[in-house]
Short mmCIF file of C-alpha atoms in Angstrom, two decimals:
data_model
loop_
_atom_site.label_atom_id
_atom_site.label_comp_id
_atom_site.label_asym_id
_atom_site.label_seq_id
_atom_site.Cartn_x
_atom_site.Cartn_y
_atom_site.Cartn_z
CA MET M 5 83.33 -39.13 -24.38
CA ALA M 6 84.43 -36.27 -26.62
CA ASP M 7 82.01 -34.25 -28.72
CA SER M 8 83.60 -34.12 -32.17
CA THR M 9 80.61 -32.54 -33.97
CA GLY M 10 80.03 -29.48 -31.83
CA ALA M 11 76.29 -30.26 -31.83
CA ARG M 12 74.29 -28.55 -29.09
CA SER M 13 70.83 -29.17 -27.72
CA GLU M 14 68.08 -26.55 -27.42
CA SER M 15 69.29 -26.05 -23.83
CA ASP M 16 72.80 -25.43 -25.21
CA LEU M 17 74.11 -28.70 -23.75
CA PRO M 18 76.51 -30.80 -25.86
CA ILE M 19 75.10 -33.69 -27.91
CA GLU M 20 77.56 -36.50 -28.54
CA PRO M 21 77.73 -38.16 -31.98
CA VAL M 22 77.64 -41.58 -30.31
CA TYR M 23 76.49 -42.65 -26.85
CA ASP M 24 77.60 -45.91 -25.25
CA ALA M 25 77.72 -47.54 -21.82
CA SER M 26 80.31 -45.03 -20.60
CA ALA M 27 77.63 -42.33 -20.73
CA LEU M 28 75.82 -44.14 -17.91
CA ALA M 29 78.78 -44.98 -15.68
CA GLY M 30 77.48 -45.24 -12.14
CA PHE M 31 73.86 -45.08 -13.33
CA ASP M 32 71.56 -46.72 -10.75
CA PRO M 33 68.27 -47.73 -12.43
CA GLU M 34 66.61 -48.44 -9.07
CA ALA M 35 67.23 -44.92 -7.80
CA LYS M 36 66.98 -43.01 -11.08
CA LEU M 37 64.07 -44.80 -12.67
CA GLY M 38 62.07 -46.96 -10.31
CA ALA M 39 58.99 -48.65 -11.72
CA PRO M 40 56.36 -46.83 -13.78
CA GLY M 41 53.84 -45.28 -11.42
CA SER M 42 56.28 -45.30 -8.50
CA TYR M 43 58.69 -42.76 -6.99
CA PRO M 44 60.56 -40.96 -8.51
CA PHE M 45 58.09 -41.32 -11.42
CA THR M 46 60.78 -40.94 -14.10
CA ARG M 47 59.05 -43.62 -16.16
CA GLY M 48 55.57 -42.13 -15.83
CA VAL M 49 53.00 -41.33 -13.17
CA TYR M 50 50.82 -44.44 -13.75
CA PRO M 51 51.93 -48.09 -13.84
CA SER M 52 50.21 -48.94 -17.13
CA MET M 53 50.39 -45.49 -18.82
CA TYR M 54 48.89 -45.80 -22.34
CA THR M 55 48.73 -49.60 -22.42
CA GLY M 56 45.36 -49.31 -20.69
CA ARG M 57 44.01 -46.22 -22.42
CA PRO M 58 45.56 -43.29 -24.29
CA TRP M 59 46.08 -39.77 -23.02
CA THR M 60 43.23 -37.25 -23.07
CA MET M 61 43.06 -35.73 -26.53
CA ARG M 62 42.24 -32.05 -26.15
CA GLN M 63 41.64 -29.46 -28.81
CA TYR M 64 42.12 -25.80 -27.96
CA ALA M 65 39.19 -23.82 -29.32
CA GLY M 66 37.36 -20.60 -28.69
CA PHE M 67 36.80 -17.65 -30.96
CA GLY M 68 34.31 -14.92 -31.62
CA THR M 69 31.05 -15.42 -29.78
CA ALA M 70 30.11 -18.05 -27.24
CA LYS M 71 27.60 -19.44 -29.73
CA GLU M 72 30.24 -19.95 -32.46
CA SER M 73 32.61 -21.58 -30.00
CA ASN M 74 29.83 -23.85 -28.74
CA GLU M 75 29.25 -25.05 -32.30
CA ARG M 76 32.96 -25.85 -32.67
CA TYR M 77 32.94 -27.76 -29.36
CA HIS M 78 30.07 -29.93 -30.55
CA GLN M 79 32.03 -30.68 -33.74
CA LEU M 80 35.14 -31.66 -31.75
CA VAL M 81 33.19 -33.90 -29.38
CA LYS M 82 31.56 -35.59 -32.37
CA ALA M 83 35.03 -36.09 -33.92
CA GLY M 84 36.13 -37.98 -30.82
CA THR M 85 37.95 -35.47 -28.63
CA GLY M 86 37.91 -36.48 -24.97
CA GLY M 87 38.34 -33.02 -23.49
CA LEU M 88 37.80 -29.40 -24.38
CA SER M 89 40.40 -26.68 -23.98
CA VAL M 90 38.95 -23.17 -24.01
CA ALA M 91 40.71 -20.11 -25.41
CA PHE M 92 39.51 -16.72 -24.17
CA ASP M 93 39.88 -13.38 -25.88
CA LEU M 94 42.34 -10.80 -24.57
CA PRO M 95 39.82 -8.58 -22.71
CA THR M 96 38.49 -11.63 -20.83
CA GLN M 97 42.06 -12.67 -19.94
CA MET M 98 42.80 -9.17 -18.61
CA GLY M 99 39.60 -8.77 -16.57
CA TYR M 100 37.83 -6.29 -18.85
CA ASP M 101 34.31 -6.41 -20.27
CA SER M 102 33.75 -6.25 -24.03
CA ASP M 103 32.20 -2.78 -23.81
CA GLU M 104 35.16 -1.13 -22.06
CA PRO M 105 37.24 1.28 -24.20
CA ILE M 106 40.42 -0.71 -23.59
CA ALA M 107 38.77 -3.79 -25.16
CA HIS M 108 38.05 -2.07 -28.48
CA GLY M 109 39.37 -4.05 -31.42
CA GLU M 110 40.23 -7.15 -29.38
CA VAL M 111 36.82 -8.67 -28.66
CA GLY M 112 36.61 -12.27 -29.86
CA LYS M 113 39.94 -12.11 -31.70
CA VAL M 114 42.26 -14.63 -30.00
CA GLY M 115 39.56 -16.54 -28.17
CA VAL M 116 35.97 -16.39 -27.04
CA ALA M 117 34.56 -13.33 -25.26
CA ILE M 118 33.01 -14.26 -21.91
CA ASP M 119 31.57 -11.34 -19.97
CA SER M 120 28.90 -12.94 -17.81
CA LEU M 121 27.00 -16.01 -16.70
CA ASP M 122 24.79 -15.56 -19.76
CA ASP M 123 27.80 -16.01 -22.06
CA MET M 124 29.01 -19.06 -20.16
CA ARG M 125 25.59 -20.69 -20.47
CA THR M 126 25.75 -20.24 -24.23
CA LEU M 127 29.34 -21.50 -24.42
CA PHE M 128 28.48 -24.86 -22.86
CA ASP M 129 24.91 -25.24 -24.04
CA GLY M 130 24.05 -28.88 -24.73
CA LEU M 131 27.41 -30.21 -23.56
CA PRO M 132 27.31 -32.79 -20.74
CA LEU M 133 29.55 -31.20 -18.11
CA ASP M 134 29.46 -34.34 -15.96
CA LYS M 135 31.00 -36.35 -18.82
CA ILE M 136 33.55 -34.05 -20.45
CA SER M 137 36.76 -32.66 -19.04
CA THR M 138 37.27 -28.96 -19.64
CA SER M 139 40.54 -27.07 -19.51
CA MET M 140 40.34 -23.27 -19.43
CA THR M 141 43.37 -21.22 -20.40
CA ILE M 142 42.75 -18.33 -18.04
CA ASN M 143 45.05 -16.96 -15.37
CA ALA M 144 44.51 -13.67 -13.50
CA PRO M 145 40.68 -14.04 -13.66
CA GLY M 146 40.85 -17.86 -13.41
CA SER M 147 38.69 -17.91 -10.28
CA THR M 148 35.94 -15.96 -12.08
CA LEU M 149 35.73 -18.34 -15.05
CA LEU M 150 35.89 -21.37 -12.75
CA LEU M 151 32.89 -20.13 -10.78
CA LEU M 152 30.94 -19.30 -13.94
CA TYR M 153 31.57 -22.87 -15.13
CA GLN M 154 30.39 -24.26 -11.78
CA LEU M 155 27.25 -22.10 -11.89
CA VAL M 156 26.37 -23.38 -15.39
CA ALA M 157 26.96 -26.95 -14.25
CA GLU M 158 24.67 -26.44 -11.27
CA GLU M 159 21.96 -25.22 -13.63
CA GLN M 160 22.40 -28.52 -15.49
CA GLY M 161 22.03 -30.41 -12.22
CA VAL M 162 25.73 -31.31 -12.09
CA GLY M 163 27.39 -30.87 -8.69
CA GLY M 164 30.87 -29.55 -8.12
CA ASP M 165 32.02 -33.00 -7.02
CA GLN M 166 31.24 -34.32 -10.51
CA LEU M 167 33.21 -31.73 -12.46
CA THR M 168 36.60 -32.56 -13.94
CA GLY M 169 38.95 -30.20 -15.67
CA THR M 170 41.62 -27.59 -15.13
CA ILE M 171 41.99 -23.86 -14.90
CA GLN M 172 45.43 -22.64 -15.84
CA ASN M 173 45.40 -20.11 -12.96
CA ASP M 174 49.20 -19.72 -13.19
CA VAL M 175 49.72 -16.01 -12.83
CA LEU M 176 53.44 -16.05 -11.99
CA LYS M 177 54.40 -17.03 -15.53
CA GLU M 178 52.33 -14.05 -16.73
CA TYR M 179 54.82 -11.70 -15.07
CA ILE M 180 57.66 -13.63 -16.72
CA ALA M 181 56.44 -14.27 -20.26
CA ARG M 182 52.91 -13.28 -21.28
CA GLY M 183 51.78 -10.11 -19.51
CA THR M 184 48.10 -10.85 -18.88
CA TYR M 185 48.40 -10.14 -15.17
CA ILE M 186 46.16 -7.81 -13.17
CA TYR M 187 47.06 -7.66 -9.49
CA PRO M 188 50.51 -7.53 -7.84
CA PRO M 189 52.21 -10.94 -7.41
CA ARG M 190 51.59 -11.34 -3.70
CA GLU M 191 47.86 -10.57 -3.98
CA SER M 192 47.67 -12.95 -6.94
CA LEU M 193 49.19 -15.68 -4.79
CA ARG M 194 46.55 -15.06 -2.14
CA LEU M 195 43.81 -15.49 -4.77
CA ILE M 196 45.37 -18.74 -5.97
CA ALA M 197 45.55 -20.10 -2.42
CA ASP M 198 41.84 -19.27 -2.04
CA VAL M 199 41.13 -21.27 -5.21
CA PHE M 200 43.05 -24.25 -3.76
CA ALA M 201 41.01 -24.13 -0.56
CA TYR M 202 37.69 -23.61 -2.35
CA CYS M 203 38.18 -26.51 -4.76
CA HIS M 204 39.39 -28.85 -2.01
CA LYS M 205 36.01 -28.36 -0.37
CA GLU M 206 33.64 -27.69 -3.28
CA MET M 207 35.20 -29.20 -6.45
CA PRO M 208 37.52 -31.99 -5.27
CA ARG M 209 38.13 -33.52 -8.73
CA TRP M 210 39.11 -30.23 -10.35
CA ASN M 211 42.75 -29.43 -11.13
CA THR M 212 43.19 -26.07 -9.43
CA ILE M 213 46.21 -24.89 -11.38
CA SER M 214 48.17 -25.81 -14.48
CA ILE M 215 51.63 -24.51 -13.74
CA SER M 216 52.87 -23.55 -17.14
CA GLY M 217 56.20 -23.64 -18.86
CA TYR M 218 54.52 -23.49 -22.26
CA HIS M 219 54.29 -19.71 -22.51
CA MET M 220 57.83 -19.26 -21.27
CA ALA M 221 58.97 -21.67 -23.97
CA GLU M 222 56.97 -19.75 -26.57
CA ALA M 223 58.76 -16.59 -25.39
CA GLY M 224 62.14 -18.26 -25.98
CA ALA M 225 62.92 -20.34 -22.87
CA THR M 226 65.12 -23.38 -23.43
CA PRO M 227 63.91 -26.81 -22.21
CA VAL M 228 66.04 -26.40 -19.08
CA GLN M 229 64.67 -22.90 -18.41
CA GLU M 230 61.15 -24.10 -19.14
CA ILE M 231 61.12 -26.78 -16.45
CA ALA M 232 63.34 -24.88 -13.98
CA PHE M 233 61.23 -21.70 -13.95
CA THR M 234 57.99 -23.71 -13.98
CA LEU M 235 59.01 -25.78 -10.97
CA ALA M 236 60.32 -22.67 -9.18
CA ASN M 237 56.87 -21.11 -9.64
CA ALA M 238 55.27 -24.32 -8.38
CA ILE M 239 57.41 -24.16 -5.24
CA GLU M 240 56.09 -20.63 -4.64
CA TYR M 241 52.48 -21.81 -5.03
CA VAL M 242 53.01 -24.64 -2.57
CA ARG M 243 54.51 -22.24 -0.03
CA ALA M 244 51.60 -19.82 -0.49
CA ALA M 245 49.08 -22.58 0.11
CA GLN M 246 50.92 -23.76 3.19
CA ALA M 247 51.09 -20.19 4.50
CA ALA M 248 47.30 -20.04 4.10
CA GLY M 249 47.02 -23.03 6.44
CA LEU M 250 46.54 -25.82 3.88
CA ASP M 251 48.20 -29.20 4.35
CA VAL M 252 50.39 -30.16 1.41
CA ASP M 253 48.62 -33.47 0.84
CA ASP M 254 45.24 -31.70 0.77
CA PHE M 255 46.03 -29.66 -2.36
CA ALA M 256 49.16 -31.03 -4.05
CA PRO M 257 47.39 -34.02 -5.69
CA ARG M 258 45.32 -31.52 -7.71
CA LEU M 259 48.31 -29.56 -9.03
CA SER M 260 48.98 -30.09 -12.71
CA PHE M 261 51.51 -28.74 -15.18
CA PHE M 262 51.57 -27.53 -18.78
CA PHE M 263 54.59 -27.91 -21.07
CA VAL M 264 55.51 -27.44 -24.71
CA ALA M 265 56.62 -30.17 -27.10
CA ARG M 266 59.23 -29.05 -29.64
CA THR M 267 60.47 -30.79 -32.76
CA THR M 268 63.74 -31.74 -30.98
CA LEU M 269 62.15 -35.03 -29.99
CA ILE M 270 64.95 -36.72 -28.01
CA GLU M 271 65.64 -33.73 -25.76
CA GLU M 272 61.91 -33.23 -25.19
CA VAL M 273 61.48 -36.83 -24.03
CA ALA M 274 64.41 -36.37 -21.65
CA LYS M 275 62.98 -33.05 -20.43
CA PHE M 276 59.64 -34.56 -19.42
CA ARG M 277 61.33 -37.44 -17.60
CA ALA M 278 63.72 -35.09 -15.76
CA ALA M 279 60.85 -32.80 -14.72
CA ARG M 280 58.96 -35.70 -13.13
CA ARG M 281 62.00 -36.79 -11.16
CA ILE M 282 62.84 -33.30 -9.90
CA TRP M 283 59.28 -32.57 -8.79
CA ALA M 284 58.90 -35.89 -6.97
CA ARG M 285 62.07 -35.21 -5.00
CA ILE M 286 61.06 -31.61 -4.17
CA MET M 287 57.64 -32.66 -2.88
CA LYS M 288 58.97 -35.57 -0.85
CA GLU M 289 62.15 -34.08 0.57
CA ASP M 290 61.45 -30.34 0.75
CA PHE M 291 57.72 -30.30 1.53
CA GLY M 292 57.34 -33.62 3.33
CA ALA M 293 54.50 -34.91 1.16
CA GLN M 294 53.30 -38.35 2.20
CA ASN M 295 50.69 -39.04 -0.48
CA PRO M 296 52.34 -40.41 -3.65
CA LYS M 297 49.83 -38.39 -5.70
CA SER M 298 51.36 -35.23 -4.22
CA MET M 299 54.69 -36.22 -5.77
CA MET M 300 53.33 -36.94 -9.26
CA LEU M 301 54.02 -34.36 -11.93
CA ARG M 302 50.93 -34.74 -14.10
CA PHE M 303 51.03 -32.53 -17.16
CA HIS M 304 49.25 -31.39 -20.29
CA THR M 305 51.30 -30.76 -23.40
CA GLN M 306 50.72 -28.51 -26.37
CA THR M 307 52.78 -28.65 -29.51
CA ALA M 308 55.02 -25.66 -30.13
CA GLY M 309 53.13 -22.77 -31.67
CA VAL M 310 56.33 -20.74 -31.93
CA GLN M 311 57.79 -23.36 -34.29
CA LEU M 312 54.89 -23.12 -36.75
CA THR M 313 55.64 -21.15 -39.89
CA ALA M 314 53.40 -19.04 -42.11
CA GLN M 315 55.62 -20.05 -45.02
CA GLN M 316 54.62 -23.43 -46.54
CA PRO M 317 52.11 -23.97 -43.69
CA GLU M 318 51.38 -27.59 -44.67
CA VAL M 319 54.89 -28.47 -43.43
CA ASN M 320 53.52 -27.69 -39.96
CA LEU M 321 51.56 -30.96 -40.16
CA VAL M 322 54.91 -32.80 -40.07
CA ARG M 323 56.22 -30.63 -37.24
CA VAL M 324 53.10 -31.17 -35.15
CA ALA M 325 53.20 -34.94 -35.67
CA LEU M 326 56.80 -35.10 -34.43
CA GLN M 327 56.05 -32.80 -31.49
CA GLY M 328 53.01 -34.84 -30.52
CA LEU M 329 55.04 -38.04 -30.72
CA GLY M 330 57.65 -36.53 -28.39
CA ALA M 331 54.99 -35.62 -25.85
CA VAL M 332 53.60 -39.15 -25.91
CA LEU M 333 57.03 -40.78 -25.61
CA GLY M 334 57.67 -38.40 -22.71
CA GLY M 335 54.55 -39.54 -20.86
CA THR M 336 52.04 -36.68 -21.10
CA GLN M 337 48.58 -37.03 -19.51
CA SER M 338 46.81 -34.92 -22.12
CA LEU M 339 47.78 -33.39 -25.42
CA HIS M 340 46.72 -30.59 -27.70
CA THR M 341 48.08 -30.68 -31.22
CA ASN M 342 48.17 -27.32 -32.99
CA SER M 343 46.49 -26.89 -36.34
CA PHE M 344 48.83 -26.38 -39.28
CA ASP M 345 47.37 -22.96 -40.10
CA GLU M 346 47.68 -21.33 -36.67
CA ALA M 347 50.71 -19.27 -37.72
CA ILE M 348 48.36 -17.46 -40.10
CA ALA M 349 45.00 -17.23 -38.32
CA LEU M 350 42.57 -19.08 -36.09
CA PRO M 351 42.33 -22.69 -37.30
CA THR M 352 39.71 -23.70 -39.81
CA GLU M 353 37.41 -26.62 -39.01
CA LYS M 354 39.32 -28.90 -41.39
CA ALA M 355 42.69 -27.95 -39.87
CA ALA M 356 41.41 -28.56 -36.32
CA ARG M 357 40.12 -31.99 -37.36
CA LEU M 358 43.48 -32.88 -38.94
CA ALA M 359 45.24 -31.90 -35.72
CA LEU M 360 43.02 -34.28 -33.77
CA ARG M 361 43.54 -37.02 -36.36
CA THR M 362 47.30 -36.65 -35.81
CA GLN M 363 46.87 -37.70 -32.19
CA GLN M 364 44.57 -40.55 -33.16
CA VAL M 365 47.15 -41.91 -35.61
CA ILE M 366 49.83 -41.83 -32.90
CA ALA M 367 47.50 -43.57 -30.46
CA TYR M 368 46.01 -46.23 -32.71
CA GLU M 369 48.32 -46.78 -35.68
CA THR M 370 51.77 -46.80 -34.05
CA ASP M 371 53.17 -49.15 -31.43
CA VAL M 372 54.30 -46.47 -28.96
CA THR M 373 51.26 -47.08 -26.74
CA LYS M 374 51.94 -50.80 -26.38
CA THR M 375 54.72 -50.44 -23.78
CA VAL M 376 55.49 -47.99 -20.98
CA ASP M 377 58.40 -45.53 -21.35
CA PRO M 378 59.93 -47.18 -24.43
CA PHE M 379 63.17 -45.16 -24.21
CA ALA M 380 64.03 -46.27 -20.66
CA GLY M 381 67.65 -47.40 -20.48
CA SER M 382 68.63 -45.68 -23.72
CA TYR M 383 72.18 -44.36 -23.47
CA VAL M 384 71.27 -41.04 -25.04
CA VAL M 385 67.91 -40.50 -23.31
CA GLU M 386 69.12 -41.41 -19.83
CA SER M 387 72.26 -39.31 -20.27
CA MET M 388 70.25 -36.32 -21.49
CA THR M 389 67.72 -36.78 -18.69
CA ASP M 390 70.50 -36.58 -16.12
CA GLU M 391 72.09 -33.53 -17.77
CA ILE M 392 68.80 -31.64 -18.03
CA GLU M 393 67.97 -32.53 -14.43
CA ALA M 394 71.32 -31.19 -13.16
CA ALA M 395 71.06 -27.97 -15.17
CA ALA M 396 67.44 -27.36 -14.13
CA VAL M 397 68.18 -27.98 -10.45
CA ALA M 398 71.02 -25.44 -10.63
CA LEU M 399 68.68 -22.87 -12.21
CA ILE M 400 65.98 -23.51 -9.60
CA GLN M 401 68.62 -22.82 -6.97
CA ALA M 402 69.50 -19.56 -8.73
CA VAL M 403 65.86 -18.51 -8.33
CA GLU M 404 65.89 -19.57 -4.68
CA ASP M 405 69.11 -17.59 -4.09
CA ARG M 406 67.21 -14.47 -5.21
CA GLY M 407 64.48 -15.07 -2.63
CA GLY M 408 62.17 -17.38 -4.58
CA ALA M 409 60.07 -16.98 -7.71
CA VAL M 410 58.20 -13.80 -6.74
CA ALA M 411 61.33 -11.96 -5.61
CA ALA M 412 63.17 -13.12 -8.74
CA ILE M 413 60.27 -11.90 -10.90
CA GLU M 414 60.40 -8.52 -9.19
CA GLN M 415 64.14 -8.41 -10.00
CA GLY M 416 63.45 -9.33 -13.65
CA PHE M 417 65.65 -12.44 -13.45
CA GLN M 418 63.58 -15.04 -15.31
CA LYS M 419 62.47 -12.61 -18.00
CA SER M 420 66.01 -11.47 -18.79
CA GLU M 421 67.32 -15.07 -18.90
CA ILE M 422 64.60 -16.07 -21.37
CA GLU M 423 65.19 -12.97 -23.51
CA ARG M 424 68.87 -13.86 -23.81
CA SER M 425 67.99 -17.39 -24.99
CA ALA M 426 65.44 -16.09 -27.49
CA TYR M 427 67.99 -13.64 -28.87
CA ARG M 428 70.56 -16.42 -29.31
CA VAL M 429 68.10 -18.57 -31.25
CA GLN M 430 67.04 -15.70 -33.50
CA LEU M 431 70.67 -14.93 -34.34
CA GLU M 432 71.18 -18.61 -35.24
CA ILE M 433 68.16 -18.54 -37.56
CA ASP M 434 69.17 -15.25 -39.15
CA GLY M 435 72.72 -16.50 -39.63
CA GLY M 436 71.64 -19.84 -41.09
CA GLU M 437 73.22 -21.90 -38.30
CA ARG M 438 69.76 -23.18 -37.36
CA THR M 439 67.60 -24.55 -40.16
CA VAL M 440 63.92 -23.70 -40.34
CA VAL M 441 62.47 -25.50 -43.34
CA GLY M 442 60.65 -23.12 -45.64
CA VAL M 443 62.05 -20.03 -43.89
CA ASN M 444 65.83 -19.96 -44.29
CA ARG M 445 66.24 -23.19 -46.31
CA TYR M 446 64.13 -25.09 -48.85
CA THR M 447 62.04 -22.03 -49.65
CA VAL M 448 59.65 -21.61 -52.59
CA ASP M 449 59.26 -18.59 -54.82
CA VAL M 450 55.46 -18.50 -54.66
CA GLU M 451 53.34 -19.67 -51.74
CA ASP M 452 50.11 -21.61 -52.34
CA LYS M 453 46.94 -19.62 -51.82
CA TYR M 454 45.41 -20.16 -48.38
CA GLU M 455 42.08 -18.85 -47.13
CA PRO M 456 42.19 -18.30 -43.34
CA LEU M 457 39.28 -18.36 -40.94
CA ARG M 458 38.09 -14.80 -40.41
CA VAL M 459 36.44 -13.46 -37.26
CA ASP M 460 33.16 -11.60 -37.80
CA PRO M 461 33.87 -7.87 -37.25
CA THR M 462 30.35 -7.34 -35.80
CA ILE M 463 31.13 -9.45 -32.73
CA GLU M 464 32.19 -6.50 -30.58
CA ALA M 465 28.98 -4.55 -31.27
CA ASP M 466 26.85 -7.63 -30.56
CA GLN M 467 28.72 -8.31 -27.32
CA ARG M 468 28.26 -4.68 -26.21
CA ALA M 469 24.53 -4.93 -26.91
CA ARG M 470 24.27 -8.10 -24.83
CA LEU M 471 26.02 -6.38 -21.94
CA GLU M 472 23.68 -3.41 -22.17
CA ALA M 473 20.67 -5.75 -22.07
CA LEU M 474 22.12 -7.70 -19.13
CA ARG M 475 22.69 -4.58 -17.04
CA ALA M 476 19.15 -3.36 -17.77
CA ASP M 477 17.62 -6.71 -16.82
CA ARG M 478 19.49 -7.66 -13.61
CA ASP M 479 18.95 -6.60 -9.99
CA GLN M 480 21.64 -3.92 -9.72
CA ALA M 481 21.26 -3.57 -5.94
CA ALA M 482 21.98 -7.28 -5.51
CA VAL M 483 25.05 -6.98 -7.74
CA ASP M 484 26.35 -3.96 -5.83
CA ALA M 485 25.84 -5.67 -2.47
CA ALA M 486 27.61 -8.83 -3.63
CA LEU M 487 30.56 -6.86 -5.01
CA ALA M 488 30.83 -4.98 -1.72
CA ARG M 489 31.00 -8.31 0.15
CA LEU M 490 33.72 -9.42 -2.27
CA GLN M 491 35.76 -6.32 -1.46
CA ASP M 492 35.30 -6.88 2.27
CA ALA M 493 36.69 -10.41 1.90
CA ALA M 494 39.60 -9.10 -0.18
CA ARG M 495 40.51 -6.59 2.53
CA GLY M 496 40.47 -9.34 5.16
CA THR M 497 41.40 -13.00 5.20
CA ASP M 498 38.12 -14.69 4.18
CA ASN M 499 38.11 -16.82 1.04
CA VAL M 500 37.09 -14.45 -1.77
CA LEU M 501 35.59 -17.15 -3.99
CA TYR M 502 32.36 -17.46 -1.98
CA PRO M 503 31.28 -13.79 -2.33
CA MET M 504 32.66 -13.82 -5.89
CA LYS M 505 30.32 -16.69 -6.75
CA GLU M 506 27.38 -14.77 -5.25
CA ALA M 507 28.22 -11.74 -7.38
CA LEU M 508 28.49 -13.79 -10.57
CA ALA M 509 25.23 -15.62 -9.81
CA ALA M 510 23.62 -12.17 -9.48
CA ARG M 511 24.96 -11.55 -13.03
CA ALA M 512 27.88 -9.31 -12.18
CA THR M 513 30.28 -9.26 -15.12
CA GLY M 514 33.83 -10.52 -15.13
CA GLY M 515 35.09 -6.98 -15.59
CA GLU M 516 33.09 -5.74 -12.60
CA VAL M 517 34.53 -8.49 -10.40
CA ALA M 518 38.08 -7.68 -11.54
CA HIS M 519 37.56 -3.94 -11.01
CA ALA M 520 36.23 -4.57 -7.50
CA LEU M 521 39.45 -6.41 -6.65
CA ARG M 522 41.61 -3.81 -8.42
CA GLU M 523 40.18 -1.17 -6.08
CA VAL M 524 41.36 -3.18 -3.07
CA TRP M 525 44.57 -4.84 -4.30
CA GLY M 526 45.79 -2.46 -6.99
CA THR M 527 47.49 -3.49 -10.24
CA TYR M 528 51.03 -4.56 -11.09
CA GLN M 529 53.56 -2.33 -12.82
CA PRO M 530 56.58 -4.33 -14.04
CA ARG M 531 60.18 -3.18 -13.90
CA GLU M 532 62.21 -2.99 -17.07
CA THR M 533 64.70 -5.83 -17.53
CA PHE M 534 67.08 -3.69 -19.58
#
């Protein structure tokens, strides 16, 4: 079938003006699709999908102080959200306390500042941790925040076996796209394997990692690059866990993934379906998984922040609705819809509520939840699914040819590939080949006045004062002894999470824990890709 329009997908694959039966010549539904909830899970990981109940509706929140964020969480729960998704400020993400010089000016800005067990208590005060699911967007210090959450739950009388949620804990994509790494890649993998083992024993319902393509997509990765590099990282995590002596079926059922949903709805639906099929085959054929749950690619989706515009921000409501619809049609397990004002500042309460209402309209006012995988058998969707699968598998192999994800990261491969894609897209926008409504077409001379949410500038001073009071009040000898035991475990092969939990229970700060490990493992210095 010839492409007479020259149209290309986000992955730079051709899009035909018309698809017919010839696009699926030789297509075997039994092998390619199977039944919903069955291998290869193309049609979804559960037999009934949303016909029984909708996806988990998460809202990403966290700003300023733990007390302010706690108030927002109570508002979201009251509005009907089924799960919380916590944003942390940059110092917390990088393993620094709020009173360290490097943290100056960043405390509480892009998320909530969490320095200690005291802060975590405040963050989740009055929230029933045995009834809500909590996702925490934290990577290099993911183990620290997980243990703080568990300690708060224990104070509420909630055991680790009752807790449900996810820590992102995906440090490999940090080296590729975001930069909030601390330790070198191989030491980071060791820490992640320790989290897998700890949660298998102590927190069996917790998702130990959310292997993320989202941030790579936000940095400019195409849909093919997004799933290829994400699954290549996942392969590396599975190998690290196996090298640590874990059986694949002991940890793989708790792996989860995190993807973006763009406005290019048809390709996004195909992307999600292709990703499920690739992962099922990798787990079954390459790693010998026997448990069907080990082969399921369960994922959270967030709408595309990079596609939000500061110009005519209300138009973002339309973008987010389309992106959310694509995620649902693609079979996501949970969804966060961005607020329309996030290209300008942290979302206001009204904007966050509208974002949640968008999901509720999709779930309860449309018919897309009444049948499983409504696009199955579509000429265009099945054809695109096959094309994305083939291109992603080839790119995964390119990573493997370079020695796997860590070796490829050290060579700068993934980062340079994404940068090339981002550059191509920016040239298309600048040249007018790609339309962005309100930016390079359909602009207005004067923008409507908008009042963004502003973060209290006194937060940093207040957080520093709390840290000073904490250090004066705690048993410093107990903290020092616990941190020394943590370093001993880091030098050897013992699981570091057990002494880490002791140190945090003794009110060691997150920064002190990270510094203790920095002294043993060092920090990572990236190579330039150009």
